mmCIF file of C-alpha atoms in Angstrom:
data_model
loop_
_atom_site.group_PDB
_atom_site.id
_atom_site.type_symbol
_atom_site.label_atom_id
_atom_site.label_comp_id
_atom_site.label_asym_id
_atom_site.label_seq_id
_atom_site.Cartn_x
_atom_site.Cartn_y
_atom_site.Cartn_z
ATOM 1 C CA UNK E 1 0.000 0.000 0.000
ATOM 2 C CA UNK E 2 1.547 3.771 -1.202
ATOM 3 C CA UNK E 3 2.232 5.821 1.732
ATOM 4 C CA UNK E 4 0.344 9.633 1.389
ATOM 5 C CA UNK E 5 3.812 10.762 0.270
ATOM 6 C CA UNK E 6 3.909 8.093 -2.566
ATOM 7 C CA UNK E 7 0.325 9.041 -3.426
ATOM 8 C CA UNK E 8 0.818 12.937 -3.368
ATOM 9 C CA UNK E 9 3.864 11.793 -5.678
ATOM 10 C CA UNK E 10 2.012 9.732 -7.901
ATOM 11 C CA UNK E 11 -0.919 12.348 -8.529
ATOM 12 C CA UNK E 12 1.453 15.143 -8.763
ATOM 13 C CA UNK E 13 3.590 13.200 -11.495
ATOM 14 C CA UNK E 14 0.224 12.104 -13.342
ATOM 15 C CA UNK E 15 -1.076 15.731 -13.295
ATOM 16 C CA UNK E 16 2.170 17.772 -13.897
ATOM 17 C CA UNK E 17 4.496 15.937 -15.725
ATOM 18 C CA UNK E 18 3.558 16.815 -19.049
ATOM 19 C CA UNK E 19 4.026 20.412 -18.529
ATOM 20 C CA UNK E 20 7.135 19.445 -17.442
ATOM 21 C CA UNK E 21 8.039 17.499 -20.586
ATOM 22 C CA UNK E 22 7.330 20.081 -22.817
ATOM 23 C CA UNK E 23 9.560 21.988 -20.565
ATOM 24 C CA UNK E 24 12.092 19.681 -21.174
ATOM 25 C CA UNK E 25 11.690 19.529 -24.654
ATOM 26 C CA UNK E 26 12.195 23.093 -25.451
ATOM 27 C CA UNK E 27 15.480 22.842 -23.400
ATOM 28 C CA UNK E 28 17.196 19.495 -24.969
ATOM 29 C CA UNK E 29 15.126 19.591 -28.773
ATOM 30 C CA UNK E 30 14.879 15.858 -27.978
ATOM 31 C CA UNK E 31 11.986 13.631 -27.048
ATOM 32 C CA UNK E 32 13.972 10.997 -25.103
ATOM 33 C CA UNK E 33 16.508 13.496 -24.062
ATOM 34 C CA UNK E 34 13.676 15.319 -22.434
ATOM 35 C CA UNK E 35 11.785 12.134 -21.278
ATOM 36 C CA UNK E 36 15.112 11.789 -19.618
ATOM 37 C CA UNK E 37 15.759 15.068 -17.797
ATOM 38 C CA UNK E 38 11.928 14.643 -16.739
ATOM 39 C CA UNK E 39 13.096 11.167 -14.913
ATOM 40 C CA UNK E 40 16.413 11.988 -13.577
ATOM 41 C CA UNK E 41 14.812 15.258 -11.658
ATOM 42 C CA UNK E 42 11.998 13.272 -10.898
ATOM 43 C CA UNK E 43 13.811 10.184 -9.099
ATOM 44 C CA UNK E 44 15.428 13.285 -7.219
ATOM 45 C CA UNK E 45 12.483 14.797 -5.818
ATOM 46 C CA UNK E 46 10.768 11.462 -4.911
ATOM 47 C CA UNK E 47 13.583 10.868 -1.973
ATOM 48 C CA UNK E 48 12.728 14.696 -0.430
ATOM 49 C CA UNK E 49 9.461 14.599 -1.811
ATOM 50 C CA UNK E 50 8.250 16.019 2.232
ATOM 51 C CA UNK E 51 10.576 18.416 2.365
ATOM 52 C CA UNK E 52 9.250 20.248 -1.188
ATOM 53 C CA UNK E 53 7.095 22.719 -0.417
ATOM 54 C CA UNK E 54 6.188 23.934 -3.992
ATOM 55 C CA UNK E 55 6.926 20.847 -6.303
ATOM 56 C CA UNK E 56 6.722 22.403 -9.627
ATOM 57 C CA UNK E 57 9.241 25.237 -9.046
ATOM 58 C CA UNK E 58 11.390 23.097 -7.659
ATOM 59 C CA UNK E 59 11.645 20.302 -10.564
ATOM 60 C CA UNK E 60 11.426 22.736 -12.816
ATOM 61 C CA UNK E 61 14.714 24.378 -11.293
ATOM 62 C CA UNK E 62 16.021 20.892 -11.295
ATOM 63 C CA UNK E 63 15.401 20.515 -14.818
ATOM 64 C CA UNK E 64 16.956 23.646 -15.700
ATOM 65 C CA UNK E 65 20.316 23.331 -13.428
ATOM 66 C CA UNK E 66 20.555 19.434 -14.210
ATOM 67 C CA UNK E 67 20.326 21.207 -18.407
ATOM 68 C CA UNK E 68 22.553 23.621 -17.601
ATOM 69 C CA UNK E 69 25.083 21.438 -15.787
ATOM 70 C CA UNK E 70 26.770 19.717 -18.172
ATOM 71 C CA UNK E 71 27.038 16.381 -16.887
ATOM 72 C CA UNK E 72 24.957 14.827 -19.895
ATOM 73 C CA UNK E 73 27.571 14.907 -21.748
ATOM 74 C CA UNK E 74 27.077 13.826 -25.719
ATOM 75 C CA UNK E 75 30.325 11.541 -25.004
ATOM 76 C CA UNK E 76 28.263 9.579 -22.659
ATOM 77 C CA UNK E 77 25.388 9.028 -24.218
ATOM 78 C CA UNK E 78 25.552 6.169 -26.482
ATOM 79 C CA UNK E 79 25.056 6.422 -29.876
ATOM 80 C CA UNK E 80 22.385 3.984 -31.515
ATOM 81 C CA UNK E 81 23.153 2.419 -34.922
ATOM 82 C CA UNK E 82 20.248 1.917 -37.640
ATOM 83 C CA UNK E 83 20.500 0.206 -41.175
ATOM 84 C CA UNK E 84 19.160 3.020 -42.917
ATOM 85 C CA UNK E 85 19.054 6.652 -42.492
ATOM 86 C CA UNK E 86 15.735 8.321 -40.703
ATOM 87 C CA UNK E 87 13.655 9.450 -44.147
ATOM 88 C CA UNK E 88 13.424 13.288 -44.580
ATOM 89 C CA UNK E 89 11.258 15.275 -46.197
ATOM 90 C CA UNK E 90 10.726 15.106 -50.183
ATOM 91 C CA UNK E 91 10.793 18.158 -52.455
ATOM 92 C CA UNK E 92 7.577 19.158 -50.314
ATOM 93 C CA UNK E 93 7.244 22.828 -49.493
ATOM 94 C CA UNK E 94 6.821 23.291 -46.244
ATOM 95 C CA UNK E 95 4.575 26.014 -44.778
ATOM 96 C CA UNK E 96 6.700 29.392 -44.071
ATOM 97 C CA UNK E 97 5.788 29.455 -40.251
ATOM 98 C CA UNK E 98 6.998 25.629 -39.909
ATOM 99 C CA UNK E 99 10.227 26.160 -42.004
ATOM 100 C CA UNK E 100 10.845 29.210 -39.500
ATOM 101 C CA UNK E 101 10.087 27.192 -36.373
ATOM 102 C CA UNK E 102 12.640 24.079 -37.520
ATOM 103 C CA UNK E 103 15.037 26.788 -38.577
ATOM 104 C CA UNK E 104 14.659 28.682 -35.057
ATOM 105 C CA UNK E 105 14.556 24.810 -32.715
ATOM 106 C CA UNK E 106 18.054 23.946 -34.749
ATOM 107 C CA UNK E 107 19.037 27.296 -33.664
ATOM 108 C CA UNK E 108 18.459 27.198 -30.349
ATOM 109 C CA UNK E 109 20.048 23.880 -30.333
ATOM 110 C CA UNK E 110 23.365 25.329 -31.273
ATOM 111 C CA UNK E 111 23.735 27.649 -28.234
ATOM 112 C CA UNK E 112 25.281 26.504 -25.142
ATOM 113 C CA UNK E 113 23.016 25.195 -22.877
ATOM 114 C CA UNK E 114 23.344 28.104 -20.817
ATOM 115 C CA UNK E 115 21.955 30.839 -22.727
ATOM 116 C CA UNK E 116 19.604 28.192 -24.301
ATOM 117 C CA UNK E 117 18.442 27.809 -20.532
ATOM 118 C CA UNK E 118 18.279 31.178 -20.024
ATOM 119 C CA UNK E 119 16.393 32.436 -23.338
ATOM 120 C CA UNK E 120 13.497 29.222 -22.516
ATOM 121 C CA UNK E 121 13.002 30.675 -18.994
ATOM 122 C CA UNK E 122 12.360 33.967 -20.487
ATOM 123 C CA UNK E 123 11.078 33.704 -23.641
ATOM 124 C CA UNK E 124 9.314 30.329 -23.628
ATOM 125 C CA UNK E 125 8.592 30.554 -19.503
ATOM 126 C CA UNK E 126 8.073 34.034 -19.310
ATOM 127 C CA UNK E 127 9.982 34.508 -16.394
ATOM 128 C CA UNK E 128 11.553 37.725 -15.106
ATOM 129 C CA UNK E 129 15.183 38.793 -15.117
ATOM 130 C CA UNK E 130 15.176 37.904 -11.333
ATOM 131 C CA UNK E 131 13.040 35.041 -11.420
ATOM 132 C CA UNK E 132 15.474 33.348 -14.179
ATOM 133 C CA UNK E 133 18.517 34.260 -11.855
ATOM 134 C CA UNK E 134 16.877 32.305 -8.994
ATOM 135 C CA UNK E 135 15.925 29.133 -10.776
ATOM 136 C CA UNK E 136 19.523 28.956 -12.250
ATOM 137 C CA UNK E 137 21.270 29.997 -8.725
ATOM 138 C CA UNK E 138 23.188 32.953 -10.329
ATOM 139 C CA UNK E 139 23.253 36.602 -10.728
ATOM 140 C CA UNK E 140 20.627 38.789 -12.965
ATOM 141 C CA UNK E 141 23.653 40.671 -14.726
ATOM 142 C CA UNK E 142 24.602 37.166 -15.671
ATOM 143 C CA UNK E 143 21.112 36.293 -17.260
ATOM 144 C CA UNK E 144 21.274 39.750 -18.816
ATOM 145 C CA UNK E 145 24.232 38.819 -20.592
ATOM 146 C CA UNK E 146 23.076 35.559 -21.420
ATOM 147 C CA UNK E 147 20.160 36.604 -22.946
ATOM 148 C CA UNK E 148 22.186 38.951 -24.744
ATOM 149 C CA UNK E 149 24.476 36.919 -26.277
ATOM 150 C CA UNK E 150 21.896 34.398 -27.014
ATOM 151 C CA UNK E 151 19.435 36.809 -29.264
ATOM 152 C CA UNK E 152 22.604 37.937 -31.196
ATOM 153 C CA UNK E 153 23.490 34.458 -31.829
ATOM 154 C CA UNK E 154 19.817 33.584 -32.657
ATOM 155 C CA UNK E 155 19.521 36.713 -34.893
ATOM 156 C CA UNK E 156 22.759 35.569 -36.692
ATOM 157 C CA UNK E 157 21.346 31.761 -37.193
ATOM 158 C CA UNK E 158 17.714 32.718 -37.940
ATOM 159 C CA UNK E 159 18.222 36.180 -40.097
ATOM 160 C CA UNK E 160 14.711 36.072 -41.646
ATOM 161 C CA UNK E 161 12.995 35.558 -38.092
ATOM 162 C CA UNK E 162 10.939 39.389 -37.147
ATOM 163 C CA UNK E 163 13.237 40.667 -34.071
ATOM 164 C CA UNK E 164 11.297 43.214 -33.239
ATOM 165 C CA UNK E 165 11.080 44.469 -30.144
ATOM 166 C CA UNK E 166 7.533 43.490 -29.439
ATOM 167 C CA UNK E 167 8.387 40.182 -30.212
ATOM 168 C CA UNK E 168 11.634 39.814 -28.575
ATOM 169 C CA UNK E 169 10.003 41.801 -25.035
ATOM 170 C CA UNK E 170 7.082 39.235 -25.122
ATOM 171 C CA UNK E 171 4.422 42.012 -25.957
ATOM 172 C CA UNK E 172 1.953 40.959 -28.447
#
């Protein structure tokens, strides 16, 4: 028989875990990658599951320092053979708004996972300046410059992308 920590657990997992994923996803650009982060900072939690007095803030802080750590090293993970290459898409053309979206995902994949953290939190998230710098445990002149660096390298992968400022302040 679960214990009421193991059922709190369970119904917290079953109602918030998707979020999470997604969270996840916009981090690593990776299903299983993200499936993955999801499980690691959930196996965490369980063991101080009493002592967690907001859950989701705190996985999601999890999520975003276990991201931003390092320690999943692309060395590490193994690398899975197939027969055949993954099929890609034929002489199709693909709607302007999707092409954009692949074209801004592969961009955001090639920042370092630190200003990729940092532009999800406040772009995707829609955290503050200070809220960012407390869920990744470091200074708000550091996310400024993060998020600096990481538009200008976005703006240089993704040219055709509207930067206004609207866009880029999260006004609509």
């Amino acid at each position: 028989m679960d214990t009421p920590e193991e059922a709190e657990f369970s119904a917290f997992v079953e109602q918030r875990a998707h979020t999470l994923l997604k969270t996840a996803y916009a981090l690593t650009g990776d299903r299983h990658a993200a499936e993955d982060l999801v499980q690691t900072a959930l196996a965490k939690a369980f063991s101080r599951w009493r002592r967690i007095d907001e859950p989701e803030p705190y996985l999601r802080r999890m999520i975003y320092n276990e991201f931003a750590s390092g320690w999943r090293s692309r060395r590490r993970q193994a690398e899975v053979s197939v027969p055949e290459p993954p099929e890609r898409a034929g002489n199709r053309v693909m709607e302007a708004d999707t092409a954009l979206r692949l074209l801004l995902r592969d961009a955001l994949r090639a920042l370092p996972p630190r200003q990729r953290a940092v532009l999800i939190l406040r772009y995707f998230e829609d955290l503050s300046v200070e809220e960012t710098a407390a869920v990744l445990s470091c200074r708000q002149g550091t996310v400024a410059s993060q998020a600096n660096r990481g538009l200008a390298k976005l703006r240089q992968l993704v040219p055709q992308l509207d930067w206004s400022p609207d866009l880029v302040e999260g006004r609509h």
